[in-house]
PDB file of C-alpha atoms and ligand atoms in Angstrom:
ATOM      1  CA  MET K   1     190.501 281.989   7.978  1.00 75.00           C
ATOM      2  CA  VAL K   2     188.304 285.286   8.348  1.00 73.00           C
ATOM      3  CA  LEU K   3     185.808 284.227   6.062  1.00 71.00           C
ATOM      4  CA  LYS K   4     185.219 280.991   7.619  1.00 73.00           C
ATOM      5  CA  SER K   5     184.983 282.009  11.328  1.00 76.00           C
ATOM      6  CA  LYS K   6     183.192 284.413  12.248  1.00 71.00           C
ATOM      7  CA  GLY K   7     184.053 287.586  14.409  1.00 70.00           C
ATOM      8  CA  VAL K   8     180.448 288.183  15.348  1.00 77.00           C
ATOM      9  CA  ASN K   9     176.987 286.616  15.563  1.00 79.00           C
ATOM     10  CA  LEU K  10     175.906 287.130  11.762  1.00 81.00           C
ATOM     11  CA  PRO K  11     174.220 284.565   9.450  1.00 79.00           C
ATOM     12  CA  SER K  12     177.498 282.977   7.699  1.00 84.00           C
ATOM     13  CA  ARG K  13     176.695 284.225   4.259  1.00 85.00           C
ATOM     14  CA  LEU K  14     176.044 287.836   5.267  1.00 86.00           C
ATOM     15  CA  TRP K  15     179.160 287.778   7.535  1.00 90.00           C
ATOM     16  CA  GLU K  16     181.151 286.439   4.238  1.00 90.00           C
ATOM     17  CA  LYS K  17     179.423 289.248   1.933  1.00 91.00           C
ATOM     18  CA  LEU K  18     180.626 291.996   4.466  1.00 92.00           C
ATOM     19  CA  ALA K  19     184.168 290.747   4.820  1.00 92.00           C
ATOM     20  CA  LEU K  20     184.460 290.564   1.183  1.00 93.00           C
ATOM     21  CA  LEU K  21     182.914 294.064   0.996  1.00 93.00           C
ATOM     22  CA  ALA K  22     185.390 295.186   3.645  1.00 93.00           C
ATOM     23  CA  GLY K  23     188.338 293.943   1.211  1.00 93.00           C
ATOM     24  CA  ILE K  24     188.961 290.739   3.247  1.00 90.00           C
ATOM     25  CA  THR K  25     190.227 287.781   1.022  1.00 87.00           C
ATOM     26  CA  PRO K  26     189.698 284.264   1.323  1.00 85.00           C
ATOM     27  CA  GLU K  27     193.258 283.622   2.326  1.00 87.00           C
ATOM     28  CA  ASP K  28     193.239 285.938   4.975  1.00 86.00           C
ATOM     29  CA  ARG K  29     194.045 285.155   8.639  1.00 89.00           C
ATOM     30  CA  TRP K  30     192.759 286.492  11.734  1.00 87.00           C
ATOM     31  CA  ALA K  31     196.278 286.478  13.364  1.00 89.00           C
ATOM     32  CA  LYS K  32     197.746 288.353  10.433  1.00 89.00           C
ATOM     33  CA  LEU K  33     194.776 290.611   9.549  1.00 89.00           C
ATOM     34  CA  SER K  34     196.332 294.299   9.277  1.00 91.00           C
ATOM     35  CA  ARG K  35     195.392 296.935  11.522  1.00 94.00           C
ATOM     36  CA  GLU K  36     193.946 298.829   8.189  1.00 94.00           C
ATOM     37  CA  SER K  37     191.969 295.616   7.236  1.00 91.00           C
ATOM     38  CA  ALA K  38     190.475 295.367  10.801  1.00 92.00           C
ATOM     39  CA  ASN K  39     189.425 298.763  11.004  1.00 95.00           C
ATOM     40  CA  ARG K  40     187.770 298.628   7.410  1.00 95.00           C
ATOM     41  CA  LEU K  41     185.840 295.491   8.698  1.00 92.00           C
ATOM     42  CA  VAL K  42     184.517 297.505  11.757  1.00 94.00           C
ATOM     43  CA  GLN K  43     183.359 300.469   9.529  1.00 96.00           C
ATOM     44  CA  VAL K  44     181.375 298.043   7.287  1.00 95.00           C
ATOM     45  CA  LEU K  45     179.986 296.011  10.200  1.00 93.00           C
ATOM     46  CA  THR K  46     178.907 299.061  12.087  1.00 94.00           C
ATOM     47  CA  ALA K  47     178.032 301.650   9.179  1.00 95.00           C
ATOM     48  CA  THR K  48     177.039 299.784   5.866  1.00 93.00           C
ATOM     49  CA  THR K  49     173.749 301.151   4.457  1.00 92.00           C
ATOM     50  CA  LEU K  50     171.558 298.341   2.975  1.00 86.00           C
ATOM     51  CA  HIS K  51     168.740 298.993   0.466  1.00 90.00           C
ATOM     52  CA  VAL K  52     165.797 297.030   0.230  1.00 85.00           C
ATOM     53  CA  THR K  53     165.467 296.165  -3.733  1.00 86.00           C
ATOM     54  CA  GLY K  54     162.845 293.374  -3.665  1.00 79.00           C
ATOM     55  CA  LYS K  55     161.237 290.391  -1.945  1.00 74.00           C
ATOM     56  CA  SER K  56     162.955 287.367  -1.332  1.00 71.00           C
ATOM     57  CA  MET K  57     163.075 284.557  -3.738  1.00 68.00           C
ATOM     58  CA  ASN K  58     161.563 282.224  -1.284  1.00 66.00           C
ATOM     59  CA  LYS K  59     158.191 283.879  -1.298  1.00 65.00           C
ATOM     60  CA  GLU K  60     158.416 283.798   2.494  1.00 65.00           C
ATOM     61  CA  GLU K  61     157.153 287.330   3.173  1.00 71.00           C
ATOM     62  CA  PHE K  62     153.665 286.006   4.188  1.00 79.00           C
ATOM     63  CA  VAL K  63     153.515 286.084   8.028  1.00 82.00           C
ATOM     64  CA  THR K  64     154.819 287.837  10.833  1.00 83.00           C
ATOM     65  CA  CYS K  65     156.716 285.773  13.517  1.00 80.00           C
ATOM     66  CA  GLY K  66     156.576 286.589  17.109  1.00 85.00           C
ATOM     67  CA  GLY K  67     153.778 287.982  19.150  1.00 92.00           C
ATOM     68  CA  ILE K  68     151.955 287.624  22.241  1.00 96.00           C
ATOM     69  CA  PRO K  69     153.130 284.470  23.627  1.00 95.00           C
ATOM     70  CA  LEU K  70     150.478 281.603  23.801  1.00 96.00           C
ATOM     71  CA  ASN K  71     150.796 280.642  27.288  1.00 97.00           C
ATOM     72  CA  GLU K  72     149.725 284.076  28.130  1.00 98.00           C
ATOM     73  CA  ILE K  73     146.297 283.497  26.360  1.00 98.00           C
ATOM     74  CA  ASP K  74     143.402 281.769  27.396  1.00 98.00           C
ATOM     75  CA  SER K  75     142.802 279.835  23.881  1.00 97.00           C
ATOM     76  CA  LYS K  76     139.320 278.779  24.869  1.00 98.00           C
ATOM     77  CA  THR K  77     138.277 282.640  25.133  1.00 98.00           C
ATOM     78  CA  MET K  78     141.520 284.492  23.539  1.00 98.00           C
ATOM     79  CA  GLN K  79     141.374 286.532  26.810  1.00 98.00           C
ATOM     80  CA  SER K  80     144.865 287.539  27.883  1.00 98.00           C
ATOM     81  CA  ARG K  81     145.803 285.885  31.168  1.00 98.00           C
ATOM     82  CA  VAL K  82     148.044 288.647  31.873  1.00 98.00           C
ATOM     83  CA  VAL K  83     145.669 291.635  31.287  1.00 98.00           C
ATOM     84  CA  PRO K  84     141.725 290.673  32.052  1.00 97.00           C
ATOM     85  CA  ASN K  85     139.234 291.647  29.385  1.00 97.00           C
ATOM     86  CA  LEU K  86     141.902 292.192  26.653  1.00 98.00           C
ATOM     87  CA  TYR K  87     141.368 289.643  23.798  1.00 98.00           C
ATOM     88  CA  PHE K  88     143.776 288.742  20.933  1.00 98.00           C
ATOM     89  CA  ALA K  89     143.409 287.020  17.476  1.00 98.00           C
ATOM     90  CA  GLY K  90     145.389 286.581  14.268  1.00 96.00           C
ATOM     91  CA  GLU K  91     149.145 287.857  13.663  1.00 94.00           C
ATOM     92  CA  ALA K  92     148.858 289.579  17.169  1.00 96.00           C
ATOM     93  CA  LEU K  93     149.546 285.922  18.403  1.00 96.00           C
ATOM     94  CA  ASP K  94     153.001 284.196  18.317  1.00 93.00           C
ATOM     95  CA  ILE K  95     151.680 281.657  15.703  1.00 91.00           C
ATOM     96  CA  ASP K  96     152.902 281.605  12.157  1.00 86.00           C
ATOM     97  CA  GLY K  97     151.997 278.817   9.448  1.00 82.00           C
ATOM     98  CA  ILE K  98     153.431 277.575   6.325  1.00 77.00           C
ATOM     99  CA  THR K  99     151.542 279.415   3.482  1.00 75.00           C
ATOM    100  CA  GLY K 100     148.494 277.420   2.360  1.00 80.00           C
ATOM    101  CA  GLY K 101     145.754 278.797   4.216  1.00 87.00           C
ATOM    102  CA  TYR K 102     146.966 278.257   7.808  1.00 91.00           C
ATOM    103  CA  ASN K 103     147.361 281.592   8.718  1.00 92.00           C
ATOM    104  CA  PHE K 104     144.196 282.736   7.491  1.00 93.00           C
ATOM    105  CA  GLN K 105     142.613 280.020   9.457  1.00 94.00           C
ATOM    106  CA  ALA K 106     144.505 280.989  12.180  1.00 95.00           C
ATOM    107  CA  ALA K 107     143.157 284.354  12.073  1.00 96.00           C
ATOM    108  CA  TRP K 108     139.655 283.482  11.596  1.00 97.00           C
ATOM    109  CA  THR K 109     139.507 280.909  14.072  1.00 97.00           C
ATOM    110  CA  THR K 110     140.818 283.113  16.864  1.00 98.00           C
ATOM    111  CA  GLY K 111     139.041 286.246  15.741  1.00 98.00           C
ATOM    112  CA  TRP K 112     135.928 284.321  15.910  1.00 98.00           C
ATOM    113  CA  ILE K 113     136.687 282.997  19.486  1.00 98.00           C
ATOM    114  CA  ALA K 114     137.738 286.085  20.679  1.00 98.00           C
ATOM    115  CA  GLY K 115     134.523 287.816  19.225  1.00 98.00           C
ATOM    116  CA  GLN K 116     132.118 285.256  20.882  1.00 98.00           C
ATOM    117  CA  SER K 117     133.987 285.562  24.002  1.00 98.00           C
ATOM    118  CA  MET K 118     133.801 289.376  23.906  1.00 98.00           C
ATOM    119  CA  ALA K 119     130.036 289.309  23.290  1.00 98.00           C
ATOM    120  CA  SER K 120     129.299 286.943  26.078  1.00 96.00           C
ATOM    121  CA  THR K 121     130.888 288.996  29.104  1.00 86.00           C
TER     122      THR K 121
HETATM  123  C1  LIG N 201     151.364 289.007   0.435  1.00 84.38           C
HETATM  124  C2  LIG N 201     150.723 287.612   1.305  1.00 84.38           C
HETATM  125  C3  LIG N 201     149.953 286.564   1.213  1.00 84.38           C
HETATM  126  C4  LIG N 201     149.425 285.690   1.968  1.00 84.38           C
HETATM  127  N1  LIG N 201     149.021 284.765   1.614  1.00 84.38           N
HETATM  128  C5  LIG N 201     148.479 283.828   2.268  1.00 84.38           C
HETATM  129  C6  LIG N 201     147.692 282.340   2.168  1.00 84.38           C
HETATM  130  O1  LIG N 201     148.271 281.918   0.822  1.00 84.38           O
HETATM  131  N2  LIG N 201     147.477 281.903   3.036  1.00 84.38           N
HETATM  132  C7  LIG N 201     147.469 281.986   4.132  1.00 84.38           C
HETATM  133  O2  LIG N 201     146.810 281.330   5.418  1.00 84.38           O
HETATM  134  N3  LIG N 201     148.181 283.289   4.899  1.00 84.38           N
HETATM  135  C8  LIG N 201     148.532 284.156   3.985  1.00 84.38           C
HETATM  136  N4  LIG N 201     149.064 285.340   4.573  1.00 84.38           N
HETATM  137  C9  LIG N 201     148.822 285.732   5.768  1.00 84.38           C
HETATM  138  C10 LIG N 201     147.474 286.169   6.321  1.00 84.38           C
HETATM  139  O3  LIG N 201     147.231 287.437   5.379  1.00 84.38           O
HETATM  140  C11 LIG N 201     147.609 286.907   7.837  1.00 84.38           C
HETATM  141  O4  LIG N 201     147.931 286.004   8.404  1.00 84.38           O
HETATM  142  C12 LIG N 201     146.333 287.207   8.236  1.00 84.38           C
HETATM  143  O5  LIG N 201     145.489 288.180   7.204  1.00 84.38           O
HETATM  144  C13 LIG N 201     146.629 287.887   9.548  1.00 84.38           C
HETATM  145  O6  LIG N 201     145.213 288.234   9.855  1.00 84.38           O
HETATM  146  P1  LIG N 201     145.121 289.415  10.670  1.00 84.38           P
HETATM  147  O7  LIG N 201     143.672 289.732  11.210  1.00 84.38           O
HETATM  148  O8  LIG N 201     145.703 288.773  12.194  1.00 84.38           O
HETATM  149  O9  LIG N 201     146.004 290.955  10.423  1.00 84.38           O
HETATM  150  P2  LIG N 201     145.663 291.647   9.132  1.00 84.38           P
HETATM  151  O10 LIG N 201     145.005 290.816   8.122  1.00 84.38           O
HETATM  152  O11 LIG N 201     146.934 292.314   8.910  1.00 84.38           O
HETATM  153  O12 LIG N 201     144.853 292.679   9.763  1.00 84.38           O
HETATM  154  C14 LIG N 201     145.178 293.570  10.590  1.00 84.38           C
HETATM  155  C15 LIG N 201     144.425 294.935  10.167  1.00 84.38           C
HETATM  156  O13 LIG N 201     144.563 296.013  11.505  1.00 84.38           O
HETATM  157  C16 LIG N 201     144.540 297.125  10.816  1.00 84.38           C
HETATM  158  N5  LIG N 201     145.413 297.928  11.549  1.00 84.38           N
HETATM  159  C17 LIG N 201     146.989 297.925  11.664  1.00 84.38           C
HETATM  160  N6  LIG N 201     146.906 298.919  12.613  1.00 84.38           N
HETATM  161  C18 LIG N 201     145.670 299.611  13.036  1.00 84.38           C
HETATM  162  C19 LIG N 201     145.333 300.664  13.857  1.00 84.38           C
HETATM  163  N7  LIG N 201     146.452 301.019  14.559  1.00 84.38           N
HETATM  164  N8  LIG N 201     144.382 300.978  14.179  1.00 84.38           N
HETATM  165  C20 LIG N 201     143.508 300.308  13.582  1.00 84.38           C
HETATM  166  N9  LIG N 201     143.746 299.205  12.431  1.00 84.38           N
HETATM  167  C21 LIG N 201     145.125 298.816  12.244  1.00 84.38           C
HETATM  168  C22 LIG N 201     145.612 296.729   9.403  1.00 84.38           C
HETATM  169  O14 LIG N 201     145.181 297.964   8.249  1.00 84.38           O
HETATM  170  C23 LIG N 201     144.747 295.637   8.949  1.00 84.38           C
HETATM  171  O15 LIG N 201     143.443 295.951   8.328  1.00 84.38           O
HETATM  172  C24 LIG N 201     149.610 285.998   3.496  1.00 84.38           C
HETATM  173  C25 LIG N 201     150.005 287.347   3.683  1.00 84.38           C
HETATM  174  C26 LIG N 201     150.888 288.284   2.795  1.00 84.38           C
HETATM  175  C27 LIG N 201     150.947 289.683   3.268  1.00 84.38           C
END
């Protein structure tokens, strides 16, 4: 089944939506997919424009994931181990917590440490 076995590395629900948008039905099989259907699928996968209409229902849009890897930072000073005299704090770092104050606390604590360290050098 085309809908159940993804042809590309996409989240399953997104894959299903896009395949349906391309006219693929739940009964369609890869082996019997017509050239026309395959081309429509390629078109949908490569040229679909999505418009953002709102925020996630899960209210997950609080913090940015990723950032400066923590193993590149001296946590006692927040100074970069890669570039001397460069300091990082808060969301610039690869830290993200669930909501509830953890991200504020991370920003305040790392900011305070970085500030103290910069002032004392
Ligand atoms: C809607 C929302 C709700 C949240 N609720 C919570 C919560 O309940 N609890 C919690 O722990 N965390 C919460 N967070 C996350 C928390 O706010 C952040 O993790 C925290 O504020 C990060 O602090 P920061 O100083 O690293 O970055 P920021 O607070 O983003 O500060 C970065 C600052 O840099 C400025 N800036 C950016 N680019 C430049 C530039 N080129 N030159 C000069 N200035 C620049 C920006 O204008 C900004 O003022 C929430 C976030 C959002 C968006």
